[in-house]
């Protein structure tokens, strides 16, 4: 299409001139995808513009994510398909088009937004592509997010091509296995790959006769514990290894690695917010990430126990969640240095304080936007504390969110272990043009530090797990969160021409679930405690002692339920407005909102304060109080589970009205409870729900449509109650097949083993990239982070 664009430009010179003149006349230097499509559609519906329909121009404009208008030039960033970009410069008078490189496009973008001539100056161009030249990359966008299969296939072939050296690598890998100074798998009796081969054959004969004291006999042949709990299992593992030694094909290798004792201890980093097990949800910067990590820890410990036992070892795995210690903990346990994690045998929260440059402990909570100056020191202190706590280095370090990932990057490097990143939600795509406008936003959000930290941590990670595909590479229409780091510019600071590549095999989709002990179908009556039902009934219908507003005049209607933190992006007030504006929706349902606090003075978060005020303003509309109930945030997890089921009993629905939601744990929780869900089509829920089968997508950019979709559903339910039941069943089935913690834990352990193996025996470590990034860290990140300390508002805890 782009190739034939010049002919079309010539052919439709006049109308195009008018269209482009119109775009320039908007006087908006940077136009987004929605603006362009809107302008094009409006123009193409005029007699003069009609001829442009179904031409290459339409094709290109519909795929243009951003256009920079500098009369007479128009620069287009065209996303030909998922994660594939091309850049064009259009001369709108001459009607000529020229393909340009990303740097030229970014320079034009820089010039368009600043009157300070920054775009003309020489700027630092960050380009990681030269380091990637020999690195295997996926080619099909459908494979994005399935990196481990690709990498394993590719490297197995390479291993096979090494001839005799392949088995030697494998032998050396097995020889280093140890735990607490105790050898596993092999001892000194086996000195090389040939001896390993011979010993395996003997061991197989020996294992035929399971009567014998097989583990003692194996040791005499050179085999230490770790091969299996039973003779049969040890035999299977050995057969697998023999197959791998003969021909290291990807499947055998993955199956063999599955049985190797590699992961006994994990450090999980999550510095910001209030990380605790009670009274924390709903506090600033404290939401799904905490729920995710606690559930993840329990699931991982269970999976590790199981696999260690199957390997024939009697070792208790250790998981440490390393977070920030907050002395002024606001009624939480965040001032406790160590805390056992409920429901585990040996998992703990380890809290390490932030310290000022002078070494003083920072006393109060610090916003996630202002943590940057503390992280390096935190990483060093955390390393010391965690080594003291577990007595040895962890086998893998898992980072969470931008700050945790940066700390994980520092720790993994210092300890020489595998690094896994989890973003949860990257800030960059949440705010429009957050890169381009960084100078305006930095005083408040410090995105220059955050995006720099992201870039470093993404590139040092051995593997990255995401909850959805679109988190990596977006959809046909929207750019992925990681994809947005492929190229961007912070005018006057630096320009990224190749930051991260979505086709990198380090990306893997591993979706979380919902705790099945807490979030289970409403129909499982026998599991539902009566006291919880009574408690919730009185919260929803009774007098909740100033913790609620509104009272349902007709308690028999189905309930529309929404629950989240009161962030602008969560759009609870938007939902309230749609509801208030739709007579039929009010007629058919009651609205139950759970979140935040009702008293604006109790909130210390600016975003939340604004939302509280907005909610009250809306609820002041006449009559609304009689069909809306707003209850403050709920910190008891069991009660939260009860809420979903309670709403399902009314044959109601859950609404997730966010303007953007990275994943959306509440969506999975509601679906697990058998509650039909209406959830934003912007972000994770688009992937979680199959529209019309296991719930509904709503376009939260258009309130009228949302209300209409919901009205439609409740109308249908009134006519045919089976509609509700079918959707409820669809939701439960979807979660059971795709979103469970058990599945998650097994996948994460599998990835840790496979990436750990390849990291050990090949050059996955990318030393050149590491060196480049160290320089970037020292020369760019460190001074930026230091600047946060001097610009942080008073009382934020920053120095
Ligand atoms: N949550 C809660 N009480 C509340 C609001 C939310 O327990 O008043 C929980 C909710 O059940 C979910 C998590 O907080 O487990 C929110 O996660 P989600 O991924 O939906 O959003 P996030 O807050 O991470 O953006
Ligand atoms: C952060 C978010 O914004 C949510 O969308 C996720 O569900 C949560 O983290 C857990 O990953």
PDB file of N, CA and C in Angstrom, residues 67-129:
ATOM      1  N   UNK A  67       0.342  11.755  13.739  1.00  0.00           N
ATOM      2  CA  UNK A  67       0.770  12.574  12.603  1.00  0.00           C
ATOM      3  C   UNK A  67       1.293  13.887  13.165  1.00  0.00           C
ATOM      4  N   UNK A  68       2.409  14.326  12.612  1.00  0.00           N
ATOM      5  CA  UNK A  68       2.978  15.599  13.048  1.00  0.00           C
ATOM      6  C   UNK A  68       2.793  16.581  11.902  1.00  0.00           C
ATOM      7  N   UNK A  69       2.088  17.675  12.163  1.00  0.00           N
ATOM      8  CA  UNK A  69       1.771  18.623  11.086  1.00  0.00           C
ATOM      9  C   UNK A  69       2.632  19.870  11.224  1.00  0.00           C
ATOM     10  N   UNK A  70       3.559  20.040  10.290  1.00  0.00           N
ATOM     11  CA  UNK A  70       4.396  21.246  10.260  1.00  0.00           C
ATOM     12  C   UNK A  70       4.280  21.773   8.836  1.00  0.00           C
ATOM     13  N   UNK A  71       3.294  22.626   8.604  1.00  0.00           N
ATOM     14  CA  UNK A  71       2.966  23.086   7.250  1.00  0.00           C
ATOM     15  C   UNK A  71       4.227  23.480   6.477  1.00  0.00           C
ATOM     16  N   UNK A  72       4.480  23.018   5.281  1.00  0.00           N
ATOM     17  CA  UNK A  72       3.639  22.184   4.428  1.00  0.00           C
ATOM     18  C   UNK A  72       3.874  20.676   4.603  1.00  0.00           C
ATOM     19  N   UNK A  73       4.593  20.291   5.658  1.00  0.00           N
ATOM     20  CA  UNK A  73       4.917  18.860   5.782  1.00  0.00           C
ATOM     21  C   UNK A  73       3.992  18.159   6.775  1.00  0.00           C
ATOM     22  N   UNK A  74       3.802  16.897   6.490  1.00  0.00           N
ATOM     23  CA  UNK A  74       3.019  16.063   7.395  1.00  0.00           C
ATOM     24  C   UNK A  74       3.842  14.787   7.626  1.00  0.00           C
ATOM     25  N   UNK A  75       4.175  14.536   8.865  1.00  0.00           N
ATOM     26  CA  UNK A  75       4.958  13.333   9.174  1.00  0.00           C
ATOM     27  C   UNK A  75       4.016  12.277   9.749  1.00  0.00           C
ATOM     28  N   UNK A  76       4.106  11.073   9.222  1.00  0.00           N
ATOM     29  CA  UNK A  76       3.176  10.032   9.670  1.00  0.00           C
ATOM     30  C   UNK A  76       3.926   8.833  10.275  1.00  0.00           C
ATOM     31  N   UNK A  77       3.478   8.412  11.449  1.00  0.00           N
ATOM     32  CA  UNK A  77       3.999   7.164  12.028  1.00  0.00           C
ATOM     33  C   UNK A  77       2.961   6.099  11.726  1.00  0.00           C
ATOM     34  N   UNK A  78       3.247   5.256  10.749  1.00  0.00           N
ATOM     35  CA  UNK A  78       2.256   4.290  10.265  1.00  0.00           C
ATOM     36  C   UNK A  78       2.527   2.920  10.897  1.00  0.00           C
ATOM     37  N   UNK A  79       1.514   2.395  11.574  1.00  0.00           N
ATOM     38  CA  UNK A  79       1.661   1.063  12.175  1.00  0.00           C
ATOM     39  C   UNK A  79       1.024   0.090  11.193  1.00  0.00           C
ATOM     40  N   UNK A  80       1.861  -0.423  10.295  1.00  0.00           N
ATOM     41  CA  UNK A  80       1.354  -1.274   9.203  1.00  0.00           C
ATOM     42  C   UNK A  80       0.577  -2.456   9.747  1.00  0.00           C
ATOM     43  N   UNK A  81       1.119  -3.071  10.759  1.00  0.00           N
ATOM     44  CA  UNK A  81       0.429  -4.131  11.487  1.00  0.00           C
ATOM     45  C   UNK A  81       1.023  -4.152  12.883  1.00  0.00           C
ATOM     46  N   UNK A  82       0.529  -5.056  13.705  1.00  0.00           N
ATOM     47  CA  UNK A  82       0.956  -5.083  15.098  1.00  0.00           C
ATOM     48  C   UNK A  82       2.488  -5.016  15.199  1.00  0.00           C
ATOM     49  N   UNK A  83       2.967  -4.024  15.926  1.00  0.00           N
ATOM     50  CA  UNK A  83       4.398  -3.861  16.219  1.00  0.00           C
ATOM     51  C   UNK A  83       5.305  -3.634  15.009  1.00  0.00           C
ATOM     52  N   UNK A  84       4.744  -3.334  13.838  1.00  0.00           N
ATOM     53  CA  UNK A  84       5.565  -3.026  12.660  1.00  0.00           C
ATOM     54  C   UNK A  84       5.276  -1.593  12.214  1.00  0.00           C
ATOM     55  N   UNK A  85       6.286  -0.769  12.253  1.00  0.00           N
ATOM     56  CA  UNK A  85       6.112   0.655  12.002  1.00  0.00           C
ATOM     57  C   UNK A  85       6.908   1.119  10.787  1.00  0.00           C
ATOM     58  N   UNK A  86       6.328   2.098  10.063  1.00  0.00           N
ATOM     59  CA  UNK A  86       7.081   2.793   9.007  1.00  0.00           C
ATOM     60  C   UNK A  86       6.775   4.280   9.146  1.00  0.00           C
ATOM     61  N   UNK A  87       7.686   5.096   8.674  1.00  0.00           N
ATOM     62  CA  UNK A  87       7.530   6.541   8.875  1.00  0.00           C
ATOM     63  C   UNK A  87       7.594   7.260   7.526  1.00  0.00           C
ATOM     64  N   UNK A  88       6.680   8.220   7.347  1.00  0.00           N
ATOM     65  CA  UNK A  88       6.593   8.913   6.053  1.00  0.00           C
ATOM     66  C   UNK A  88       6.650  10.414   6.258  1.00  0.00           C
ATOM     67  N   UNK A  89       7.216  11.081   5.263  1.00  0.00           N
ATOM     68  CA  UNK A  89       7.155  12.538   5.233  1.00  0.00           C
ATOM     69  C   UNK A  89       6.387  12.911   3.979  1.00  0.00           C
ATOM     70  N   UNK A  90       5.288  13.614   4.175  1.00  0.00           N
ATOM     71  CA  UNK A  90       4.442  13.999   3.039  1.00  0.00           C
ATOM     72  C   UNK A  90       4.573  15.490   2.804  1.00  0.00           C
ATOM     73  N   UNK A  91       4.867  15.885   1.570  1.00  0.00           N
ATOM     74  CA  UNK A  91       4.857  17.315   1.261  1.00  0.00           C
ATOM     75  C   UNK A  91       3.459  17.611   0.735  1.00  0.00           C
ATOM     76  N   UNK A  92       2.683  18.381   1.513  1.00  0.00           N
ATOM     77  CA  UNK A  92       1.256  18.483   1.198  1.00  0.00           C
ATOM     78  C   UNK A  92       0.955  19.509   0.092  1.00  0.00           C
ATOM     79  N   UNK A  93       1.980  20.222  -0.381  1.00  0.00           N
ATOM     80  CA  UNK A  93       1.764  21.097  -1.551  1.00  0.00           C
ATOM     81  C   UNK A  93       2.221  20.377  -2.808  1.00  0.00           C
ATOM     82  N   UNK A  94       3.421  19.804  -2.705  1.00  0.00           N
ATOM     83  CA  UNK A  94       3.981  19.105  -3.879  1.00  0.00           C
ATOM     84  C   UNK A  94       3.348  17.723  -4.072  1.00  0.00           C
ATOM     85  N   UNK A  95       2.677  17.243  -3.049  1.00  0.00           N
ATOM     86  CA  UNK A  95       2.102  15.883  -3.052  1.00  0.00           C
ATOM     87  C   UNK A  95       3.178  14.830  -3.296  1.00  0.00           C
ATOM     88  N   UNK A  96       4.238  14.976  -2.554  1.00  0.00           N
ATOM     89  CA  UNK A  96       5.303  13.978  -2.660  1.00  0.00           C
ATOM     90  C   UNK A  96       5.446  13.259  -1.325  1.00  0.00           C
ATOM     91  N   UNK A  97       5.820  12.015  -1.397  1.00  0.00           N
ATOM     92  CA  UNK A  97       5.993  11.261  -0.155  1.00  0.00           C
ATOM     93  C   UNK A  97       7.381  10.635  -0.126  1.00  0.00           C
ATOM     94  N   UNK A  98       7.944  10.611   1.071  1.00  0.00           N
ATOM     95  CA  UNK A  98       9.294  10.077   1.210  1.00  0.00           C
ATOM     96  C   UNK A  98       9.302   9.214   2.482  1.00  0.00           C
ATOM     97  N   UNK A  99       9.876   8.028   2.368  1.00  0.00           N
ATOM     98  CA  UNK A  99       9.972   7.200   3.576  1.00  0.00           C
ATOM     99  C   UNK A  99      11.178   7.676   4.381  1.00  0.00           C
ATOM    100  N   UNK A 100      10.996   7.889   5.653  1.00  0.00           N
ATOM    101  CA  UNK A 100      12.100   8.371   6.480  1.00  0.00           C
ATOM    102  C   UNK A 100      12.370   7.374   7.599  1.00  0.00           C
ATOM    103  N   UNK A 101      13.510   7.560   8.280  1.00  0.00           N
ATOM    104  CA  UNK A 101      13.751   6.622   9.377  1.00  0.00           C
ATOM    105  C   UNK A 101      13.158   7.186  10.671  1.00  0.00           C
ATOM    106  N   UNK A 102      13.139   6.348  11.683  1.00  0.00           N
ATOM    107  CA  UNK A 102      12.458   6.732  12.916  1.00  0.00           C
ATOM    108  C   UNK A 102      13.086   7.964  13.558  1.00  0.00           C
ATOM    109  N   UNK A 103      14.419   8.093  13.426  1.00  0.00           N
ATOM    110  CA  UNK A 103      15.094   9.239  14.052  1.00  0.00           C
ATOM    111  C   UNK A 103      14.607  10.546  13.424  1.00  0.00           C
ATOM    112  N   UNK A 104      14.437  10.522  12.108  1.00  0.00           N
ATOM    113  CA  UNK A 104      13.997  11.737  11.421  1.00  0.00           C
ATOM    114  C   UNK A 104      12.568  12.088  11.856  1.00  0.00           C
ATOM    115  N   UNK A 105      11.747  11.048  11.984  1.00  0.00           N
ATOM    116  CA  UNK A 105      10.370  11.275  12.421  1.00  0.00           C
ATOM    117  C   UNK A 105      10.355  11.849  13.850  1.00  0.00           C
ATOM    118  N   UNK A 106      11.161  11.260  14.727  1.00  0.00           N
ATOM    119  CA  UNK A 106      11.166  11.738  16.116  1.00  0.00           C
ATOM    120  C   UNK A 106      11.682  13.175  16.203  1.00  0.00           C
ATOM    121  N   UNK A 107      12.671  13.491  15.344  1.00  0.00           N
ATOM    122  CA  UNK A 107      13.199  14.866  15.343  1.00  0.00           C
ATOM    123  C   UNK A 107      12.095  15.841  14.936  1.00  0.00           C
ATOM    124  N   UNK A 108      11.276  15.451  13.947  1.00  0.00           N
ATOM    125  CA  UNK A 108      10.171  16.323  13.514  1.00  0.00           C
ATOM    126  C   UNK A 108       9.184  16.502  14.661  1.00  0.00           C
ATOM    127  N   UNK A 109       8.951  15.430  15.371  1.00  0.00           N
ATOM    128  CA  UNK A 109       8.022  15.475  16.498  1.00  0.00           C
ATOM    129  C   UNK A 109       8.550  16.447  17.567  1.00  0.00           C
ATOM    130  N   UNK A 110       9.842  16.347  17.814  1.00  0.00           N
ATOM    131  CA  UNK A 110      10.449  17.227  18.818  1.00  0.00           C
ATOM    132  C   UNK A 110      10.298  18.688  18.398  1.00  0.00           C
ATOM    133  N   UNK A 111      10.585  18.968  17.106  1.00  0.00           N
ATOM    134  CA  UNK A 111      10.502  20.361  16.623  1.00  0.00           C
ATOM    135  C   UNK A 111       9.087  20.906  16.761  1.00  0.00           C
ATOM    136  N   UNK A 112       8.110  20.001  16.574  1.00  0.00           N
ATOM    137  CA  UNK A 112       6.723  20.472  16.551  1.00  0.00           C
ATOM    138  C   UNK A 112       6.228  20.915  17.930  1.00  0.00           C
ATOM    139  N   UNK A 113       6.817  20.374  18.984  1.00  0.00           N
ATOM    140  CA  UNK A 113       6.259  20.705  20.299  1.00  0.00           C
ATOM    141  C   UNK A 113       7.030  21.754  21.072  1.00  0.00           C
ATOM    142  N   UNK A 114       8.218  22.078  20.632  1.00  0.00           N
ATOM    143  CA  UNK A 114       8.910  23.055  21.467  1.00  0.00           C
ATOM    144  C   UNK A 114       9.335  24.255  20.660  1.00  0.00           C
ATOM    145  N   UNK A 115       9.218  25.379  21.308  1.00  0.00           N
ATOM    146  CA  UNK A 115       9.628  26.600  20.643  1.00  0.00           C
ATOM    147  C   UNK A 115      11.067  26.912  21.007  1.00  0.00           C
ATOM    148  N   UNK A 116      11.715  25.968  21.678  1.00  0.00           N
ATOM    149  CA  UNK A 116      13.070  26.260  22.160  1.00  0.00           C
ATOM    150  C   UNK A 116      14.153  25.714  21.255  1.00  0.00           C
ATOM    151  N   UNK A 117      13.713  25.201  20.120  1.00  0.00           N
ATOM    152  CA  UNK A 117      14.698  24.703  19.153  1.00  0.00           C
ATOM    153  C   UNK A 117      15.422  23.453  19.614  1.00  0.00           C
ATOM    154  N   UNK A 118      14.821  22.728  20.566  1.00  0.00           N
ATOM    155  CA  UNK A 118      15.514  21.544  21.076  1.00  0.00           C
ATOM    156  C   UNK A 118      15.671  20.474  20.001  1.00  0.00           C
ATOM    157  N   UNK A 119      14.677  20.428  19.116  1.00  0.00           N
ATOM    158  CA  UNK A 119      14.715  19.412  18.064  1.00  0.00           C
ATOM    159  C   UNK A 119      15.887  19.588  17.118  1.00  0.00           C
ATOM    160  N   UNK A 120      16.468  20.767  17.096  1.00  0.00           N
ATOM    161  CA  UNK A 120      17.572  21.030  16.171  1.00  0.00           C
ATOM    162  C   UNK A 120      18.915  20.604  16.769  1.00  0.00           C
ATOM    163  N   UNK A 121      18.928  20.556  18.118  1.00  0.00           N
ATOM    164  CA  UNK A 121      20.197  20.269  18.775  1.00  0.00           C
ATOM    165  C   UNK A 121      20.577  18.810  18.613  1.00  0.00           C
ATOM    166  N   UNK A 122      21.873  18.524  18.771  1.00  0.00           N
ATOM    167  CA  UNK A 122      22.275  17.128  18.777  1.00  0.00           C
ATOM    168  C   UNK A 122      21.743  16.502  20.061  1.00  0.00           C
ATOM    169  N   UNK A 123      21.013  15.422  19.945  1.00  0.00           N
ATOM    170  CA  UNK A 123      20.539  14.776  21.177  1.00  0.00           C
ATOM    171  C   UNK A 123      21.047  13.352  21.235  1.00  0.00           C
ATOM    172  N   UNK A 124      21.044  12.838  22.424  1.00  0.00           N
ATOM    173  CA  UNK A 124      21.461  11.456  22.602  1.00  0.00           C
ATOM    174  C   UNK A 124      20.424  10.535  21.962  1.00  0.00           C
ATOM    175  N   UNK A 125      20.883   9.662  21.085  1.00  0.00           N
ATOM    176  CA  UNK A 125      19.976   8.689  20.487  1.00  0.00           C
ATOM    177  C   UNK A 125      20.244   7.330  21.110  1.00  0.00           C
ATOM    178  N   UNK A 126      19.235   6.786  21.726  1.00  0.00           N
ATOM    179  CA  UNK A 126      19.388   5.465  22.342  1.00  0.00           C
ATOM    180  C   UNK A 126      18.984   4.421  21.316  1.00  0.00           C
ATOM    181  N   UNK A 127      19.906   3.530  21.026  1.00  0.00           N
ATOM    182  CA  UNK A 127      19.648   2.544  19.985  1.00  0.00           C
ATOM    183  C   UNK A 127      20.212   1.199  20.440  1.00  0.00           C
ATOM    184  N   UNK A 128      19.324   0.303  20.816  1.00  0.00           N
ATOM    185  CA  UNK A 128      19.807  -0.996  21.285  1.00  0.00           C
ATOM    186  C   UNK A 128      19.887  -2.027  20.171  1.00  0.00           C
ATOM    187  N   UNK A 129      19.494  -1.633  18.966  1.00  0.00           N
ATOM    188  CA  UNK A 129      19.438  -2.637  17.895  1.00  0.00           C
ATOM    189  C   UNK A 129      20.796  -3.239  17.512  1.00  0.00           C
TER     190      UNK A 129
END
